[in-house]
Short mmCIF file of C-alpha atoms and ligand atoms in Angstrom, two decimals:
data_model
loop_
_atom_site.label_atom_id
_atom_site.label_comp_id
_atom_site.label_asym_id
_atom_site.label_seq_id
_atom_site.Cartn_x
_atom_site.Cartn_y
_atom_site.Cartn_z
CA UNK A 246 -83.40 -14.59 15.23
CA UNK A 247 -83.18 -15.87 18.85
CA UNK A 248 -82.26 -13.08 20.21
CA UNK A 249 -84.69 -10.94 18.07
CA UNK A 250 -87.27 -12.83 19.73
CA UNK A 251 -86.27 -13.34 22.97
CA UNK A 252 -85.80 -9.38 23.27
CA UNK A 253 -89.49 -8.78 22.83
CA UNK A 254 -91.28 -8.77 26.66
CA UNK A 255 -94.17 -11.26 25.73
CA UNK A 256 -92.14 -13.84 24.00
CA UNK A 257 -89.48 -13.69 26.73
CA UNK A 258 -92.44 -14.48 28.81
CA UNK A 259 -93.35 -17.33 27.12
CA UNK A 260 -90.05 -18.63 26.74
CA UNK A 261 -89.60 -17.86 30.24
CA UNK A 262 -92.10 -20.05 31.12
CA UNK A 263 -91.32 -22.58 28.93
CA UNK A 264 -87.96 -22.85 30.80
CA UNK A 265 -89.38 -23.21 34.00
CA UNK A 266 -91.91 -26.06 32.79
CA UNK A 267 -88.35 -27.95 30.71
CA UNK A 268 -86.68 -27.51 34.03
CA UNK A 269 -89.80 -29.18 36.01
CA UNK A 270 -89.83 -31.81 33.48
CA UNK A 271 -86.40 -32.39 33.07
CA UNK A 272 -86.40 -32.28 29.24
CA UNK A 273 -83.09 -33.39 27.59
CA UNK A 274 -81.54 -30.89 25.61
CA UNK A 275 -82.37 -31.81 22.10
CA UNK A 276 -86.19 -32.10 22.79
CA UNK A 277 -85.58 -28.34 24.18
CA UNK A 278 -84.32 -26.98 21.89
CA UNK A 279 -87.04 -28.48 19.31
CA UNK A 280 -89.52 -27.54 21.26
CA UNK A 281 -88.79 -24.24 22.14
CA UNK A 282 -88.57 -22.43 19.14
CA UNK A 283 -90.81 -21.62 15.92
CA UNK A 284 -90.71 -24.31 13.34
CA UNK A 285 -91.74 -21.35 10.60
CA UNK A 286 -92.11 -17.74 10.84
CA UNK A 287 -93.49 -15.99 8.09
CA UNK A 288 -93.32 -12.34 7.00
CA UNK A 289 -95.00 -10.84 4.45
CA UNK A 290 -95.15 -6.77 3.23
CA UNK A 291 -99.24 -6.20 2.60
CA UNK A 292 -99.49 -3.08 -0.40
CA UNK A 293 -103.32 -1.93 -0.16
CA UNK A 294 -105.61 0.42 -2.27
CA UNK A 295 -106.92 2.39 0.54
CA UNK A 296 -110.22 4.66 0.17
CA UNK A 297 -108.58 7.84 -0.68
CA UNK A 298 -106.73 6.75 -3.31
CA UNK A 299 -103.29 6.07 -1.65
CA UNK A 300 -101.52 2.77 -1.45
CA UNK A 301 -100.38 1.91 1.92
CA UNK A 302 -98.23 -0.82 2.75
CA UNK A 303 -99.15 -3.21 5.76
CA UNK A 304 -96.96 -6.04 7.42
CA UNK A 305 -98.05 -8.77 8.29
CA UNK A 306 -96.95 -12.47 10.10
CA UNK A 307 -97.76 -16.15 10.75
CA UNK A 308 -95.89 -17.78 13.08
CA UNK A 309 -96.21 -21.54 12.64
CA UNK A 310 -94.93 -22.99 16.10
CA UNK A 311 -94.19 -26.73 15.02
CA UNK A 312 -96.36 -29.54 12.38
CA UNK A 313 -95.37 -32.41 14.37
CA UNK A 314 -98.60 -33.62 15.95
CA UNK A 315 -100.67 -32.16 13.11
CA UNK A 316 -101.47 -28.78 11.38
CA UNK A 317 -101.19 -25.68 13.35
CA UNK A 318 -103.67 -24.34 14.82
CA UNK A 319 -104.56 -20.31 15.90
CA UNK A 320 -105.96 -17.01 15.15
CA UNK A 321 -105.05 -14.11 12.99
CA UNK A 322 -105.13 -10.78 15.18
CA UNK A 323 -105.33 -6.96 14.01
CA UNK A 324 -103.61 -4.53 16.15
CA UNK A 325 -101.97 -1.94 16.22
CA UNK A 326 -98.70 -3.22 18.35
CA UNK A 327 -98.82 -6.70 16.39
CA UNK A 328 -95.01 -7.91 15.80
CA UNK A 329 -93.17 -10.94 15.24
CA UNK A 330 -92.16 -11.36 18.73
CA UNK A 331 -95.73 -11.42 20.33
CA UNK A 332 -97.18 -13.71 17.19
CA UNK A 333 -94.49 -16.29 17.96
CA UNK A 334 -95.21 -16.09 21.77
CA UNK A 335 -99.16 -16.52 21.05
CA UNK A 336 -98.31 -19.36 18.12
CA UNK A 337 -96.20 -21.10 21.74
CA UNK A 338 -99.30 -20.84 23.96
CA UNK A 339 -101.38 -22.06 21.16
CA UNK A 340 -99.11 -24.97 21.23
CA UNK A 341 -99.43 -26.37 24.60
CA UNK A 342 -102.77 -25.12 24.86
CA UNK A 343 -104.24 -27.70 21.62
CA UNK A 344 -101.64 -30.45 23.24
CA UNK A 345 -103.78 -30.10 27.06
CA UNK A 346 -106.72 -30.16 25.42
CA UNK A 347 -105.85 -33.49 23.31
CA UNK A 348 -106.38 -31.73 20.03
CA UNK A 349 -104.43 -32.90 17.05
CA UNK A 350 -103.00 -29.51 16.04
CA UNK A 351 -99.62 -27.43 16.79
CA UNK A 352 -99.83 -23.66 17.51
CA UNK A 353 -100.26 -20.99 15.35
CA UNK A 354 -101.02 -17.09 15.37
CA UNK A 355 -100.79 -14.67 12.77
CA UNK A 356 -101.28 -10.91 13.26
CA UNK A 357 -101.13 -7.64 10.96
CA UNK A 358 -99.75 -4.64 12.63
CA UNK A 359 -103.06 -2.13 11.80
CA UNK A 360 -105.80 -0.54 13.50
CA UNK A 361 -108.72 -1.87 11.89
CA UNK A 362 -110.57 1.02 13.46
CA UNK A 363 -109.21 3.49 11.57
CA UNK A 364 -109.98 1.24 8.33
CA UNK A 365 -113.35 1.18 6.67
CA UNK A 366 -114.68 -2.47 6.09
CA UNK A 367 -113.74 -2.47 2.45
CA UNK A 368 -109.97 -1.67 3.60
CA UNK A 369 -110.05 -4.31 6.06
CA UNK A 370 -111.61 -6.84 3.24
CA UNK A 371 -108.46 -5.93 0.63
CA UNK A 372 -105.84 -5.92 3.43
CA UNK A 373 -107.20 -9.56 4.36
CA UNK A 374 -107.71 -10.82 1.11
CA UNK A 375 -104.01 -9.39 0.16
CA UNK A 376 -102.77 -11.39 3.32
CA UNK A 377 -104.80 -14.43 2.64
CA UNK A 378 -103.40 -14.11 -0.98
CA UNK A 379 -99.81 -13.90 0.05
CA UNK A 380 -100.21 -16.55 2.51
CA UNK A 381 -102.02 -19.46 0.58
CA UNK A 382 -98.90 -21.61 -0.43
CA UNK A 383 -98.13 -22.20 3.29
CA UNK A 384 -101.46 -22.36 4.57
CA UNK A 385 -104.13 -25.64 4.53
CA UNK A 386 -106.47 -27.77 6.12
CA UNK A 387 -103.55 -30.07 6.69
CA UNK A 388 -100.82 -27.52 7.34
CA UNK A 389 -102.68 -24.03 8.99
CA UNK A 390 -106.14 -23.16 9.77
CA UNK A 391 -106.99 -19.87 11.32
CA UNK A 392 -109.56 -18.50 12.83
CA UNK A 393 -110.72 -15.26 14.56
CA UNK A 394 -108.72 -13.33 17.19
CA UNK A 395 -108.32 -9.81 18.46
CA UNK A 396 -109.68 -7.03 16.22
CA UNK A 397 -110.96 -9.83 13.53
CA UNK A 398 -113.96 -12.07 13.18
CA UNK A 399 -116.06 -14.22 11.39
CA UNK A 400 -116.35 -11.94 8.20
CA UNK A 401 -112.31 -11.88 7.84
CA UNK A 402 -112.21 -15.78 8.03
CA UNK A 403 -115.13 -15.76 5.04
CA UNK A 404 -112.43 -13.63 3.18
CA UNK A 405 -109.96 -15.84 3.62
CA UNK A 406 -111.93 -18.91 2.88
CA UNK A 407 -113.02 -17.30 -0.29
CA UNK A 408 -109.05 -16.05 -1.49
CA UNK A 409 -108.52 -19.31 -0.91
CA UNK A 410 -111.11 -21.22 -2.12
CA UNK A 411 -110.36 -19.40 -5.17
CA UNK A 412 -107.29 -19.99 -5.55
CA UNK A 413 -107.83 -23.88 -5.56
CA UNK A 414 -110.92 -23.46 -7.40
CA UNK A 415 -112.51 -25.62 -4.86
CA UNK A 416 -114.85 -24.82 -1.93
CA UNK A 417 -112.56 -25.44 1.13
CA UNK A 418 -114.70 -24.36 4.17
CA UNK A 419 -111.88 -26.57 6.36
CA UNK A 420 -109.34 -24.14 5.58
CA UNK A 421 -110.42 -21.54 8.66
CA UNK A 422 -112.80 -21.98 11.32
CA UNK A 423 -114.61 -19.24 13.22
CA UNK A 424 -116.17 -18.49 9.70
CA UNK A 425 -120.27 -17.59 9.55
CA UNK A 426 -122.44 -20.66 10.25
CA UNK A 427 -124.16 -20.41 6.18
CA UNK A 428 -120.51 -21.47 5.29
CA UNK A 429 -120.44 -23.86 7.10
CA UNK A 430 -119.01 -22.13 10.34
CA UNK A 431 -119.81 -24.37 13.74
CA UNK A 432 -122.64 -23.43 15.48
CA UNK A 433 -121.45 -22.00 18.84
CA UNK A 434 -118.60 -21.18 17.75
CA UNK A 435 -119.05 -17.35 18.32
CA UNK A 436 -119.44 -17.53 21.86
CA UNK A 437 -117.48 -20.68 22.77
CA UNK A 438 -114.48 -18.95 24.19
CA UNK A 439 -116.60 -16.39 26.59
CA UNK A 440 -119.12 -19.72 27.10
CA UNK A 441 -115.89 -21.92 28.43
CA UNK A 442 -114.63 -19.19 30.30
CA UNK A 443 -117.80 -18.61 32.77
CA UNK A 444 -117.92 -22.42 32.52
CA UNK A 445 -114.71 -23.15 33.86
CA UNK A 446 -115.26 -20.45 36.47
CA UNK A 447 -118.45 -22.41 37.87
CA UNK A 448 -115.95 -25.59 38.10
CA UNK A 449 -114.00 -23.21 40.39
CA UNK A 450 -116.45 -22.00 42.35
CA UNK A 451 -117.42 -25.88 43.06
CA UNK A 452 -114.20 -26.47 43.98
CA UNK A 453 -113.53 -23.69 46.54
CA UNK A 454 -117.40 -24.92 47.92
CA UNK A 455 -118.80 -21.34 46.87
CA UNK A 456 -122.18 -20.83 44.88
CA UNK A 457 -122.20 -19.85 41.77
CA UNK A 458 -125.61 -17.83 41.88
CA UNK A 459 -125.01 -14.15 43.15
CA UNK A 460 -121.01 -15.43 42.74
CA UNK A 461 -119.39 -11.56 41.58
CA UNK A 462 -117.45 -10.70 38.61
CA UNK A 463 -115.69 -8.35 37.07
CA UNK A 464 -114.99 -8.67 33.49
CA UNK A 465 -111.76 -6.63 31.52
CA UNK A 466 -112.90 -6.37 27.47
CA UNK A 467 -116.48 -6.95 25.98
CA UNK A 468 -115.10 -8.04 22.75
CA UNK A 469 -116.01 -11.35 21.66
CA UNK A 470 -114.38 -13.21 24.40
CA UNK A 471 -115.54 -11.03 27.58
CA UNK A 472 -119.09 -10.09 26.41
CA UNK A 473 -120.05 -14.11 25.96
CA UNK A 474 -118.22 -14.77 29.28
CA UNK A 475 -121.15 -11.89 30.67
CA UNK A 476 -123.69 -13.23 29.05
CA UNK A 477 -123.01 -17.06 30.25
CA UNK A 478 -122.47 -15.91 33.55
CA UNK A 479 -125.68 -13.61 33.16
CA UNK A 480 -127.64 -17.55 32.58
CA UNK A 481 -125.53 -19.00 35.52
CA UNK A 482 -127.18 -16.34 37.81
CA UNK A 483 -123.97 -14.76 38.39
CA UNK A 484 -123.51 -11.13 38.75
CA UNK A 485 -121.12 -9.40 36.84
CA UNK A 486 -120.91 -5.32 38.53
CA UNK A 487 -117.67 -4.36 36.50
CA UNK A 488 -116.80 -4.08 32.91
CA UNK A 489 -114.16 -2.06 31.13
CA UNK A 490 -113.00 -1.88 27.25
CA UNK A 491 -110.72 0.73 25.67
CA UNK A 492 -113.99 3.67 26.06
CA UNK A 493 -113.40 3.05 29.86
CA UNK A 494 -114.83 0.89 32.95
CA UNK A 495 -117.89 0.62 34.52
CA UNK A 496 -119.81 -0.76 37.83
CA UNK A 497 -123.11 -1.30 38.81
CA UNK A 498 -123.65 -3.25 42.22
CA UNK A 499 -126.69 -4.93 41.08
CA UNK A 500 -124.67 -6.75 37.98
CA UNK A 501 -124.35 -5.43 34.58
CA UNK A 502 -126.73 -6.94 31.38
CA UNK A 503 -124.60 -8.53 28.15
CA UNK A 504 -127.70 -8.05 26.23
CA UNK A 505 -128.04 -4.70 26.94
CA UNK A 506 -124.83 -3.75 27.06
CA UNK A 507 -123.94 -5.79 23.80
CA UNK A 508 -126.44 -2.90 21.99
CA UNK A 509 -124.61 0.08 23.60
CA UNK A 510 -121.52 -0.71 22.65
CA UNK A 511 -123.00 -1.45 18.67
CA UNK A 512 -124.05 1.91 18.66
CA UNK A 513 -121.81 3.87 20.91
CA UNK A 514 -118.42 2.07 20.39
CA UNK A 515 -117.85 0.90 23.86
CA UNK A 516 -119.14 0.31 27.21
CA UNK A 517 -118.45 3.67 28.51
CA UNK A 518 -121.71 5.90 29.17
CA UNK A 519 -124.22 2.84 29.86
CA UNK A 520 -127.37 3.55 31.30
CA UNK A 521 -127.35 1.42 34.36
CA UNK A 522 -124.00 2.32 35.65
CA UNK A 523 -121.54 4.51 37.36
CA UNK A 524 -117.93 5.34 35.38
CA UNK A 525 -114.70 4.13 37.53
CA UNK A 526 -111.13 4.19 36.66
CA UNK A 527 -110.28 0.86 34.57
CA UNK A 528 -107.58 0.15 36.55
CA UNK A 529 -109.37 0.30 40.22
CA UNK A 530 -111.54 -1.71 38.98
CA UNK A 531 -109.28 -4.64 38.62
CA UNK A 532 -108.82 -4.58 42.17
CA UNK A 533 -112.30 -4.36 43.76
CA UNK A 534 -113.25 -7.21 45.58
CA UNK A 535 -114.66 -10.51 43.32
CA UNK A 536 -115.32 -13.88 43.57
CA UNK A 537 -113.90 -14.03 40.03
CA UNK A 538 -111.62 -11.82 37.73
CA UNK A 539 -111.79 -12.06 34.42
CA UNK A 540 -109.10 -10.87 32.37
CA UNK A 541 -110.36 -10.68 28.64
CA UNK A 542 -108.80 -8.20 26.62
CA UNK A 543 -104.44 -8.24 26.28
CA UNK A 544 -101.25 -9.19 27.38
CA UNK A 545 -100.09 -8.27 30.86
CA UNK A 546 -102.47 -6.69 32.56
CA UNK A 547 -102.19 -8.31 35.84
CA UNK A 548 -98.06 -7.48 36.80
CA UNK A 549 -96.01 -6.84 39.91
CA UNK A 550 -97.92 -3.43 40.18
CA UNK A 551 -101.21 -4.64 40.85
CA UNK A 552 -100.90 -8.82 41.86
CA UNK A 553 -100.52 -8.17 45.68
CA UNK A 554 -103.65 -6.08 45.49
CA UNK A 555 -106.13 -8.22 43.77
CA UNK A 556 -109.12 -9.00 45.83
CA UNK A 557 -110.51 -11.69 43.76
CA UNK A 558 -110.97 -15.85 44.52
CA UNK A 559 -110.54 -16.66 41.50
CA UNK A 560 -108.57 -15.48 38.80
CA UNK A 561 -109.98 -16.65 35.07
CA UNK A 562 -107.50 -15.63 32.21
CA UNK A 563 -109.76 -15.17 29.73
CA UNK A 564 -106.85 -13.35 27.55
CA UNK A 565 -103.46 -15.39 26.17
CA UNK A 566 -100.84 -13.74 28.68
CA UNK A 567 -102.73 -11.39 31.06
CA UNK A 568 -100.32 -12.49 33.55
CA UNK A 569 -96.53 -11.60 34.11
CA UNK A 570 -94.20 -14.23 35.46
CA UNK A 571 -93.38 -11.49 38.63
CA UNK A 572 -97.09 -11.45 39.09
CA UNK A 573 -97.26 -15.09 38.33
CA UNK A 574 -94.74 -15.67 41.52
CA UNK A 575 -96.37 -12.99 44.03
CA UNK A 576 -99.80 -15.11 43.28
CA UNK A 577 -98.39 -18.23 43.60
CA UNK A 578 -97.17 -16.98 47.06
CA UNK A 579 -100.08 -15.61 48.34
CA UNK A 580 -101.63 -18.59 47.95
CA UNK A 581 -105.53 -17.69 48.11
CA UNK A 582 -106.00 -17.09 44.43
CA UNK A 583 -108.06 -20.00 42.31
CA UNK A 584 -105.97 -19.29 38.91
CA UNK A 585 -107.57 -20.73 35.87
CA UNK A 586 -104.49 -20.65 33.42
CA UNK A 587 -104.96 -18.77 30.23
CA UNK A 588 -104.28 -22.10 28.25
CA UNK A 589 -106.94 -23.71 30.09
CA UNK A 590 -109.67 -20.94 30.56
CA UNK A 591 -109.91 -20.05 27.15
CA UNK A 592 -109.30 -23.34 25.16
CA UNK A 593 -112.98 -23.84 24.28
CA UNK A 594 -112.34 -21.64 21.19
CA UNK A 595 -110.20 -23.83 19.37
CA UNK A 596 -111.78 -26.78 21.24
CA UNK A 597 -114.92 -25.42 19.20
CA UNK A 598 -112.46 -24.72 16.18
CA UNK A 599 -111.47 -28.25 16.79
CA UNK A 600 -115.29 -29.41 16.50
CA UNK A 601 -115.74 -27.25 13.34
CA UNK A 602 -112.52 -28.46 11.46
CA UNK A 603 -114.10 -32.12 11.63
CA UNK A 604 -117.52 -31.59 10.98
CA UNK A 605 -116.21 -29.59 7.55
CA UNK A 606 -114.42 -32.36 6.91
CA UNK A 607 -117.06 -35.15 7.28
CA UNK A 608 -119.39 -32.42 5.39
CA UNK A 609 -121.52 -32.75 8.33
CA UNK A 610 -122.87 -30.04 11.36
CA UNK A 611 -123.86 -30.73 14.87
CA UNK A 612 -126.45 -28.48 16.71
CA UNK A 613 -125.41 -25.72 18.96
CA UNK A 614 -126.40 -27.78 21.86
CA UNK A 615 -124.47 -30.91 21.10
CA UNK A 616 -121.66 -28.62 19.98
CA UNK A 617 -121.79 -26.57 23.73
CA UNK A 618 -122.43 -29.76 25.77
CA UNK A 619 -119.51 -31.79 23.96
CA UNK A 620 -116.99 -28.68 24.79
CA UNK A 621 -118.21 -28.97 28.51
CA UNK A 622 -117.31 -32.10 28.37
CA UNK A 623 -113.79 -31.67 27.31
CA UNK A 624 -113.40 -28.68 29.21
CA UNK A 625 -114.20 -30.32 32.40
CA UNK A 626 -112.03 -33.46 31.31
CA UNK A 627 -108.96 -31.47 31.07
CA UNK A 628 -109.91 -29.67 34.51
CA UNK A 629 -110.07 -32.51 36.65
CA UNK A 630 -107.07 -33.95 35.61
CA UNK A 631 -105.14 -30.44 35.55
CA UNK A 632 -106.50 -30.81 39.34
CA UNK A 633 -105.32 -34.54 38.90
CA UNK A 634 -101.98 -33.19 38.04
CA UNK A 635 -101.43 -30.23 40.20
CA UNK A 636 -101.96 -32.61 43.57
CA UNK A 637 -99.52 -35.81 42.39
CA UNK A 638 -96.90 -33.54 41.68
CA UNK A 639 -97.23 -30.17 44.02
CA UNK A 640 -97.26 -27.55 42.00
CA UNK A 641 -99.61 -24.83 40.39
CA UNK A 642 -102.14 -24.98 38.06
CA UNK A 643 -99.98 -22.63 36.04
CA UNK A 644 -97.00 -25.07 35.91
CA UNK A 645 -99.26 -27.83 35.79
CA UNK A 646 -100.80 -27.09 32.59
CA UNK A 647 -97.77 -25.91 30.65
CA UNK A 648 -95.89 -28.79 31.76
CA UNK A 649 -98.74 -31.23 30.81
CA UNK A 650 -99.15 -29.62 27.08
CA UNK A 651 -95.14 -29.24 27.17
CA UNK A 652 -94.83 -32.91 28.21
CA UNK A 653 -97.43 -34.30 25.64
CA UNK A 654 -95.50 -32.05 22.40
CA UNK A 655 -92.09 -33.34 23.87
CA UNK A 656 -93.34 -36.77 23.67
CA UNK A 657 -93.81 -36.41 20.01
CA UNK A 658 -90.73 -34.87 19.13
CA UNK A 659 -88.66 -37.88 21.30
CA UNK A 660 -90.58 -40.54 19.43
CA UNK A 661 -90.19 -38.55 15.87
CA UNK A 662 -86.42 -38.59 16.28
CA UNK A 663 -84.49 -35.80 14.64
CA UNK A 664 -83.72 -36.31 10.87
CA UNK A 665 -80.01 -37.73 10.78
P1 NAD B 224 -111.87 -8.54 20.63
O1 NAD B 224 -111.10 -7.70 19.70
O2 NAD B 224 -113.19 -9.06 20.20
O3 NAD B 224 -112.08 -7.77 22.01
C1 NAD B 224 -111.05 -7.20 22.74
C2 NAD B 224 -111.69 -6.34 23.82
O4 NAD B 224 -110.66 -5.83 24.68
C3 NAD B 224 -112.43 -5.13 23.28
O5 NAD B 224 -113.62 -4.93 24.03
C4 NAD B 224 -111.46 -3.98 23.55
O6 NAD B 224 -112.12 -2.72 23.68
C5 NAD B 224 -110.87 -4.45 24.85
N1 NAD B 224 -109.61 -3.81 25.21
C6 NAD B 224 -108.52 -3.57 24.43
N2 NAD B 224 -107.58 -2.94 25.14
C7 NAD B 224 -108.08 -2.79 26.37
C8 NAD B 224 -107.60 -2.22 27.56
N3 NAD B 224 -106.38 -1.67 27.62
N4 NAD B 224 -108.40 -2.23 28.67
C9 NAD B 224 -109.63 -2.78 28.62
N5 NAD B 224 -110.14 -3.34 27.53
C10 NAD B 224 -109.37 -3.34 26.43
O7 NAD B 224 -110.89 -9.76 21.05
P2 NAD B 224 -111.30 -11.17 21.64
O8 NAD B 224 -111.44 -12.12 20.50
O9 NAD B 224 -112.41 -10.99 22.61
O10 NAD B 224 -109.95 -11.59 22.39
C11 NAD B 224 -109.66 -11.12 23.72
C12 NAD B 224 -108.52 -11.96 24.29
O11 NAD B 224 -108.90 -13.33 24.31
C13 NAD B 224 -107.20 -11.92 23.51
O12 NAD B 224 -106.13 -12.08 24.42
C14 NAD B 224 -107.28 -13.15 22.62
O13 NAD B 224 -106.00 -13.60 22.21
C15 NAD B 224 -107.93 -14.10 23.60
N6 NAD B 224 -108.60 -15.23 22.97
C16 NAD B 224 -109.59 -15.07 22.06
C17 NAD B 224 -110.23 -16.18 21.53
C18 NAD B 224 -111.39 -16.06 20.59
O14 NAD B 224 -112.03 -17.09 20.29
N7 NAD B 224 -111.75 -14.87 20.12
C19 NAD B 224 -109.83 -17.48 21.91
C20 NAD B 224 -108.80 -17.61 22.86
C21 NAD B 224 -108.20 -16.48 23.38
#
């Protein structure tokens, strides 16, 4: 299984960072070991009625990373090039990305290997209720809670809570988060992710003494993630001139409207063909010049290729892994690069997921305001003493927040002891 894992590129990455972090920390090699590797992966073969008649069998996987500082924690993706290698890398980051924050979860991801645009919604509803069926004996609001990730949202996590409410013949809203706000979904928790991204940018721009009205950005992916990360930097008075999703890029000069553009893409499909703008090649676009770069769509998108080349201050990784460790290395050297690690910039969705898990369990909700000004609040927390971090001990903020989430899950493990 090791070696099955390790030989896919994005969990080699994330293993390859997690050596480098062990190495900085000087783990011993027990608490390694432990904390290296999945605690459960799951697989699970999905048959579904599809609309023509035909049964088609899906796959499907869960990757829980470890339980030992509470349930796990992360998002159920649908894609295309889903497999058990990138699930278990994502379930990692997941990992030290609730331990920075201070949540009391481990890391999680689960993924189906499908193009849910090729499925109509009431294919997508049977393949996720089939899943969420399968799944419910190892799922729970004390074991596994999902929530909403690439290619799902909201309306998948109200078909999960449902199977599984079901299944226990009890309402059990705590059992995903990211669900619709009538059952009993946070409020804010839609655009949380995109809202802590352009947050944490602002934080950046303070700290490298630049404004943040007129600041520049260029924003990969207007899913759910990059289209709230335009529209919070829209309110910030920021100006966002690029966008790109898989219809193509675009630029206008003047800055580009979420609003506007949210209703193109609802009835056109993607961003490609807006009114106010010009069409340039996605990957240019990467490298025009920026106060900040937002990566929001995959995996490793910023690599050896294009690193040197990047014209941006800052670099905001909206997306888990948009970064390769050669790139990671040739920014690190350069030096002039603001990098707001992935595990950082995009925490305030399960920060939010956090802030929904407990208010389903008191039975009680929080207004969209307290629930936006008390992520800001943690955001900004584990910021400063990233920051903090980074300056006592030298290094990156890349390295500095892996090895602060490593640290924190190592901890655990140490004082847990291993069962004779
Ligand atoms: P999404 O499915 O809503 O949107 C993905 C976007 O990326 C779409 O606009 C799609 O067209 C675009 N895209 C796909 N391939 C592309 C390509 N090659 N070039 C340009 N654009 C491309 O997904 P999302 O929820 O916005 O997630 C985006 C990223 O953020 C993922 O890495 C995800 O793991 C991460 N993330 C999401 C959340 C969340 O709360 N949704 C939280 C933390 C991290």
């Amino acid at each position: 299984m090791k070696e099955q894992l390790l030989s896919d590129p994005v969990f080699g990455m994330a293993a390859g960072q997690f050596d480098r972090v062990a190495d900085f920390l000087n783990l011993n090699q027990s608490v390694r070991e432990r904390c290296k590797w999945p605690k459960r992966i799951l697989t699970f073969s999905l048959p579904v009625h599809m609309d023509d008649g035909r049964t088609e069998v899906f796959f499907g996987y869960r990757v829980q990373h470890h339980l030992s500082r509470g349930p796990v924690k992360g998002g159920l993706r649908f894609h295309p090039k889903v497999n058990v290698g990138e699930v278990a890398a994502l379930a990692m980051w997941m990992n030290w990305k609730c331990s920075l924050m201070g949540l009391p979860y481990g890391g999680g991801k689960g993924g189906i290997t499908c193009d849910p645009r090729d499925l109509s919604m009431t294919e997508q509803e049977r393949l996720t209720r089939r899943f969420a069926q399968e799944i419910s004996p190892f799922i729970g609001p004390e074991i596994d809670v999902m929530a909403p990730d690439v290619g799902t949202n909201s309306q998948h996590m109200a078909w999960i809570l449902d199977t599984y409410s079901t299944r226990e013949g009890r309402f059990v809203p705590e059992v995903v988060t990211g669900k619709p706000v009538e059952l009993q979904g946070s409020e804010g928790r839609t655009q949380a992710t995109g809202h802590g991204v352009a947050f944490l940018a602002t934080r950046a721009l303070n700290k490298l003494d630049l404004p943040v009205a007129g600041a520049t950005a260029i924003v990969q992916g207007f899913g759910n993630v990059g289209s709230y990360a335009v529209e919070t930097m829209n309110a910030y008075g920021m100006k966002v001139q690029g966008v790109s999703d898989v219809s193509g890029a675009i630029w206008n000069d003047k800055g580009l409207d979420a609003f506007k553009l949210r209703e193109h893409v609802a009835q056109t499909g993607g961003v490609a063909g807006f009114p106010d703008s010009e069409p340039i090649d996605p990957d240019e676009m990467l490298l025009r010049e920026c106060d900040v770069l937002v990566p929001a769509a995959l995996e490793r998108v910023i690599t050896e290729k294009n690193a040197a080349k990047l014209r941006c201050k800052i670099l905001a990784e909206a997306a888990n892994g948009p970064t390769t460790q050669p790139a990671d290395a040739i920014i690190e050297e350069r030096g002039d690069i603001f990098l707001l690690p992935d595990i950082l910039c995009n925490a305030g969705g399960v920060t939010v997921s956090y802030f929904e898990w407990v208010q389903n369990l008191q039975r009680f909700s929080w207004s969209k305001v307290e629930v936006l000004t008390k992520l800001e609040t943690k955001l900004n927390q584990a910021f400063e003493n990233l920051l903090h971090f980074c300056e006592q001990n030298k290094c990156g903020t890349r390295l500095g927040a892996l090895a602060i989430g490593v640290d924190n899950v190592a901890r655990v493990k140490q004082t847990r002891g291993l069962f004779p």
